[in-house]
Coordinates of N, CA and C in Angstrom, one line a residue:
X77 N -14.6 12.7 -9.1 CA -14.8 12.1 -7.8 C -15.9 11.1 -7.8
X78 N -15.7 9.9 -7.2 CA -16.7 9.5 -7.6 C -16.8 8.4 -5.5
X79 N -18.6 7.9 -5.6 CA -18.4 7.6 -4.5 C -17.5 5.9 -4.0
X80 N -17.0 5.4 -3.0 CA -16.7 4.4 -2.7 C -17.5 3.1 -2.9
X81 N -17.3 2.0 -3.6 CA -18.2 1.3 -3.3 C -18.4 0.3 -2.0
X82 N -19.0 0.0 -1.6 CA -19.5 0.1 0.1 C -19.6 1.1 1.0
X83 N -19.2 2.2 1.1 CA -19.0 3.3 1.6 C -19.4 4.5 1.4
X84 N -20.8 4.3 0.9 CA -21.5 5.4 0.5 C -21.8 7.0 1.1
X85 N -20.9 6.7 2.4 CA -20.9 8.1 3.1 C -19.4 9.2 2.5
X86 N -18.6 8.3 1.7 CA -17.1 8.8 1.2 C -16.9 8.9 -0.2
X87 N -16.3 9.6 -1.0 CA -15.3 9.8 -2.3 C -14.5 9.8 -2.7
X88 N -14.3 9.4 -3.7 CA -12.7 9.3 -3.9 C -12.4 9.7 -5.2
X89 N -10.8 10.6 -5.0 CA -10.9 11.5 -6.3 C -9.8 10.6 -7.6
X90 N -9.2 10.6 -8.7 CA -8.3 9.5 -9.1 C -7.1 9.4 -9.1
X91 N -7.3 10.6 -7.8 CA -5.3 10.8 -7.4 C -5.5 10.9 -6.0
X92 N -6.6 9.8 -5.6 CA -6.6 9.7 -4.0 C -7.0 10.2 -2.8
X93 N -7.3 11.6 -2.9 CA -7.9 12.3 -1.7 C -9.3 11.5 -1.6
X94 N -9.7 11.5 -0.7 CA -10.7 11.1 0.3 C -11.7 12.3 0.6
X95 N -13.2 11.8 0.3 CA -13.7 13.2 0.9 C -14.8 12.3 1.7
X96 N -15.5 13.1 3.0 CA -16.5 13.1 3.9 C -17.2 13.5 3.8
X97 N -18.6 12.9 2.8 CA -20.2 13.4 3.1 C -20.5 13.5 4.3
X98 N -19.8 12.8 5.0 CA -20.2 13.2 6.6 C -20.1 14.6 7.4
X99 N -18.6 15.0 7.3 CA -18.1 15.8 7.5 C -17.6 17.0 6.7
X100 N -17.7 16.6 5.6 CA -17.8 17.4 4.3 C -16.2 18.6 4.6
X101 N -15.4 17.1 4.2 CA -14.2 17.7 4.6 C -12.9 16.6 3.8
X102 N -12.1 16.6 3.3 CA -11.3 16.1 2.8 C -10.4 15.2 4.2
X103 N -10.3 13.9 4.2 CA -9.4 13.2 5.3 C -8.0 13.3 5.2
X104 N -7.5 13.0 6.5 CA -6.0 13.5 6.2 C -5.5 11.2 6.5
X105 N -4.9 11.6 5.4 CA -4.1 9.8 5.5 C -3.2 9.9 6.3
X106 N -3.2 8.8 7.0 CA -2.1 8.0 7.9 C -1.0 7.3 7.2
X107 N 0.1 7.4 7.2 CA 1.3 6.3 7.0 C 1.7 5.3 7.9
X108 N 1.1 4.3 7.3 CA 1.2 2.7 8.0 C 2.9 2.7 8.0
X109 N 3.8 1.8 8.7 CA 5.0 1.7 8.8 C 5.8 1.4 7.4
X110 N 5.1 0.5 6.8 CA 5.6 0.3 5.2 C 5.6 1.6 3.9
X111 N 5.3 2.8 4.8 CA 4.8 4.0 4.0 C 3.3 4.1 3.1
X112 N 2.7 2.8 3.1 CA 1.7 3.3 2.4 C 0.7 4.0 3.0
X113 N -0.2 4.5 2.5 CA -1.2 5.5 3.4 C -2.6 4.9 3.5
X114 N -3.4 5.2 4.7 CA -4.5 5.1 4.6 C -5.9 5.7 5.4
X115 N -6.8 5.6 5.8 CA -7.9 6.6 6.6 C -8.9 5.4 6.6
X116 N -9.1 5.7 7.6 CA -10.2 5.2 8.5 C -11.7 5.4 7.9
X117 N -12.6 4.5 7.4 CA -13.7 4.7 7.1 C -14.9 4.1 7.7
X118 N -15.9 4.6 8.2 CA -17.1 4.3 9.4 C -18.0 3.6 8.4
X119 N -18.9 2.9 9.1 CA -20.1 2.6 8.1 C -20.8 1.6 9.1
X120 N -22.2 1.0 9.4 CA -23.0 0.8 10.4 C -21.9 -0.4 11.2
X121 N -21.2 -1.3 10.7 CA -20.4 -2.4 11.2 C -19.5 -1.6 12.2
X122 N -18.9 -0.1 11.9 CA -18.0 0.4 12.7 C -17.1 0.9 11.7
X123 N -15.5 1.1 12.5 CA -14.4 2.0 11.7 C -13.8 0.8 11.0
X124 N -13.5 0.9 9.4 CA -12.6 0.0 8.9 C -11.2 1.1 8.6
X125 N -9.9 0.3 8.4 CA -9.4 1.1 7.8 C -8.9 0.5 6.7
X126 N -8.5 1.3 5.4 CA -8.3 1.3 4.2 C -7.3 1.8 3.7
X127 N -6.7 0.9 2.5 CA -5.7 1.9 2.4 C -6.0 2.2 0.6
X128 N -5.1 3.9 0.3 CA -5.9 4.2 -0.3 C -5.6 4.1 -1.8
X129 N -4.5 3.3 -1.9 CA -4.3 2.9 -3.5 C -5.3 1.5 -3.6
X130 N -5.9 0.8 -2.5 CA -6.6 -0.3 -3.1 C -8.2 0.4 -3.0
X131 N -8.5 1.6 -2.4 CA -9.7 2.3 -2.7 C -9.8 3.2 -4.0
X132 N -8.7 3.3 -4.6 CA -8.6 3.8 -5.7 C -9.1 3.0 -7.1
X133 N -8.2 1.9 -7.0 CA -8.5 1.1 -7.9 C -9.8 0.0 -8.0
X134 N -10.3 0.0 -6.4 CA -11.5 -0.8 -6.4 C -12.3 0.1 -7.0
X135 N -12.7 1.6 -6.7 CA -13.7 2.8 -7.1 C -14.1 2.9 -8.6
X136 N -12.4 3.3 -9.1 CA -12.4 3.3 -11.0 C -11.9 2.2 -11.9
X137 N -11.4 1.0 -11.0 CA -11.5 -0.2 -11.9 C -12.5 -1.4 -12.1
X138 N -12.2 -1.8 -10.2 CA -13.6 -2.6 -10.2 C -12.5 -3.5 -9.1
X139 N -13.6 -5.0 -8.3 CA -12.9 -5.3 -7.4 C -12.0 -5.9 -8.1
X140 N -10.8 -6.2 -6.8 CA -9.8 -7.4 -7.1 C -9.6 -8.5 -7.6
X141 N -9.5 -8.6 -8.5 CA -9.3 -10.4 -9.1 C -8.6 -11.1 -8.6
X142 N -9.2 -12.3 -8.2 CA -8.6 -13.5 -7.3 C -7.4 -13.6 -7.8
X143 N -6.2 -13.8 -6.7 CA -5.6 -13.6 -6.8 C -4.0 -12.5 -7.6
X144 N -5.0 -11.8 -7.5 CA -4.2 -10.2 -7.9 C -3.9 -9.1 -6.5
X145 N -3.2 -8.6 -6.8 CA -3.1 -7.2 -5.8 C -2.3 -6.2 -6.3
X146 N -2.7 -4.8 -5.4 CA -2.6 -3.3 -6.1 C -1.1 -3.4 -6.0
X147 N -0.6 -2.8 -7.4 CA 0.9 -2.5 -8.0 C 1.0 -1.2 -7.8
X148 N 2.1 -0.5 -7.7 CA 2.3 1.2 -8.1 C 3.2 0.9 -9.4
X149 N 3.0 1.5 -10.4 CA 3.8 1.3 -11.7 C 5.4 2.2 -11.5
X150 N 5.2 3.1 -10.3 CA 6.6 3.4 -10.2 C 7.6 3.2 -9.3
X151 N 6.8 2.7 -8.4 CA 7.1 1.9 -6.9 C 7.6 2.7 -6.1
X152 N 6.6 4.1 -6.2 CA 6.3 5.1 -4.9 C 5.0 4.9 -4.7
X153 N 5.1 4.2 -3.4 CA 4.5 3.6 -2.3 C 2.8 4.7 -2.1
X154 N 3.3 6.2 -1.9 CA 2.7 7.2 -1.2 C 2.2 7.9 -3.0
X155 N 2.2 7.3 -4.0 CA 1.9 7.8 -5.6 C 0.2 7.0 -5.7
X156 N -0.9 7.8 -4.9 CA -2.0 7.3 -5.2 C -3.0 6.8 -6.4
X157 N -2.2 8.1 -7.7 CA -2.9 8.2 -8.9 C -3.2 6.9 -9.3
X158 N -4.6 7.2 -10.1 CA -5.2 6.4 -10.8 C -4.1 5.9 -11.7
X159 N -3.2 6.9 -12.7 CA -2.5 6.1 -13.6 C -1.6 5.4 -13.6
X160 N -1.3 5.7 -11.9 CA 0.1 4.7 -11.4 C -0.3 3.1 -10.7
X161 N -1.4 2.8 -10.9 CA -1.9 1.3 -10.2 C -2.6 1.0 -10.9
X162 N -2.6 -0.7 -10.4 CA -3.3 -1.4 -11.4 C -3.0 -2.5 -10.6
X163 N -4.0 -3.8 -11.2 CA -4.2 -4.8 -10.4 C -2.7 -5.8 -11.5
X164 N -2.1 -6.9 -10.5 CA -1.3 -7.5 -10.6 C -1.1 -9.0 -10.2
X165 N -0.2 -9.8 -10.3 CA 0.1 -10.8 -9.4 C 1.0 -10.4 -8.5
X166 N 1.7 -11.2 -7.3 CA 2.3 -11.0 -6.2 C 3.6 -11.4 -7.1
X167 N 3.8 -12.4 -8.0 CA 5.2 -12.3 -8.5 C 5.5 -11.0 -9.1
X168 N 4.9 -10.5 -10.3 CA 5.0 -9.4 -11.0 C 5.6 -7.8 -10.3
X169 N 4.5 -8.1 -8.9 CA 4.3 -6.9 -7.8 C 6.3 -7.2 -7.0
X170 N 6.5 -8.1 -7.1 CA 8.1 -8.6 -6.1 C 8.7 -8.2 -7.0
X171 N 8.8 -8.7 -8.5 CA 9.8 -8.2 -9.5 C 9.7 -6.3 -9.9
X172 N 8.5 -5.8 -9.6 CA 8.8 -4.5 -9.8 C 9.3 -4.3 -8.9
X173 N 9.7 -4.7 -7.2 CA 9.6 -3.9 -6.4 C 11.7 -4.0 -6.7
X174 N 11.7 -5.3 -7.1 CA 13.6 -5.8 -7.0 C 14.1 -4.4 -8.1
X175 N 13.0 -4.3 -9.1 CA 13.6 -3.3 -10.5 C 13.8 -2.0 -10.4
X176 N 12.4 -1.5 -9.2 CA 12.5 -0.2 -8.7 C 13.4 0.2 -7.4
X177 N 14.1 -0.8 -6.7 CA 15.2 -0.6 -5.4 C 14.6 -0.5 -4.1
X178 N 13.3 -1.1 -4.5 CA 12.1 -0.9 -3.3 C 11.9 -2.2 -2.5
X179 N 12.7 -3.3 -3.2 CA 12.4 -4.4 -2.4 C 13.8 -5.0 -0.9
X180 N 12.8 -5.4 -0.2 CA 13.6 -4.7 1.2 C 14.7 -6.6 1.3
X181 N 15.6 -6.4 1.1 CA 16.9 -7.4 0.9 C 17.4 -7.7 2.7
X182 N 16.5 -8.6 3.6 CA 17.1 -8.3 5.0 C 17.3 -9.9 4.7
X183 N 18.0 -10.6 3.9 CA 18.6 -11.9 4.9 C 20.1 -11.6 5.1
X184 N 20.2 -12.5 5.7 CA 22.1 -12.8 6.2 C 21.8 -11.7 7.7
X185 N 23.3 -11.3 7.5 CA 23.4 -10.5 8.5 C 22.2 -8.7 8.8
X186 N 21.6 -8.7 7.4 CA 21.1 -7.5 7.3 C 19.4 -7.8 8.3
X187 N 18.9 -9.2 8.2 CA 18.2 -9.6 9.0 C 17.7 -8.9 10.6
X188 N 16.7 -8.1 11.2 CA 17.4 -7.5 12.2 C 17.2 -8.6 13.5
X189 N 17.0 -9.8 13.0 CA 17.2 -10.9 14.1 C 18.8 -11.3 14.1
X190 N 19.5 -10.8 13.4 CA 20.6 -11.6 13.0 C 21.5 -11.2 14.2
X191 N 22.2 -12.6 14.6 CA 23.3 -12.7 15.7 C 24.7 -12.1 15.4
X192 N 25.0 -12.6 14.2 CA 26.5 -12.0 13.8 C 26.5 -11.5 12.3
X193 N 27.5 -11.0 12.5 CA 27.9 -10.2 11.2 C 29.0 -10.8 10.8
X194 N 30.1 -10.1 10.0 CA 31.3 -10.3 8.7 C 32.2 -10.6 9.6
X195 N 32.5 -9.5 10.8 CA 32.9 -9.6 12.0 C 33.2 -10.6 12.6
X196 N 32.4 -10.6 13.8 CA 32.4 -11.9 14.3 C 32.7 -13.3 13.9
X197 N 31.9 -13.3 12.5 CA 31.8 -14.7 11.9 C 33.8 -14.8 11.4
X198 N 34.1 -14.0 11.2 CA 35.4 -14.8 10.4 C 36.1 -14.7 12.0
X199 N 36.4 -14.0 13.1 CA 37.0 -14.2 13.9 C 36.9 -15.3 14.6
X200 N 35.1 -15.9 14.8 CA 35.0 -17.3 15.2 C 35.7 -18.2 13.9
X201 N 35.9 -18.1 13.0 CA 35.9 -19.1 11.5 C 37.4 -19.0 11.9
X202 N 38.3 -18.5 12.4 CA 39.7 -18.8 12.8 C 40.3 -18.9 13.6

């Protein structure tokens, strides 16, 4: 476990739990809508929140390199471990997501703005 850096009131283990020198209590993560997880961290500015595969990787790798962002190597979203992240490009991060069945395919009708469907469209088309 080692501590956060900026966050010197918290811990972080390399399969993601959270711990509170404050409260001297392990946090329970939240699931943001996209499924990733994260917890609320205090510090004199106020509450940030975080999420906790990029507190992972900032902790035991080091910060983000311009232009990079956190990957899951198996494209479970809620897979904190250290061994499963790693810093990336945004193409690389889109092509795992198309390879692992994680990437979310809403144009056309799947769109949830979309007006018509297969339906409609061919009945108007005749």
């Amino acid at each position: 476990m080692k501590k956060i850096p900026g966050y010197d009131d918290y811990s972080i283990t390399k399969d993601g739990r959270v711990w509170s020198h404050i409260s001297n209590m392990w946090l329970k993560p939240v699931r943001d809508r996209g499924g990733y997880l994260y917890v609320h961290l205090c510090k004199k500015g106020g509450p940030h929140t975080r999420k906790i595969h990029r507190l992972v990787l900032e902790t035991y790798v080091g910060p983000c390199p311009d232009g990079m962002e956190c990957c899951h190597n198996n494209g479970i979203c809620t897979d904190n471990r250290l061994e499963n992240l790693r810093w990336d490009t945004h193409s690389n991060n889109a092509y795992d997501s198309v390879k692992h069945g994680t990437w979310a395919d809403n144009r056309g009708e799947k769109h949830g703005r979309a007006k018509l469907n297969e339906f409609p469209l061919s009945y108007i088309k005749s």
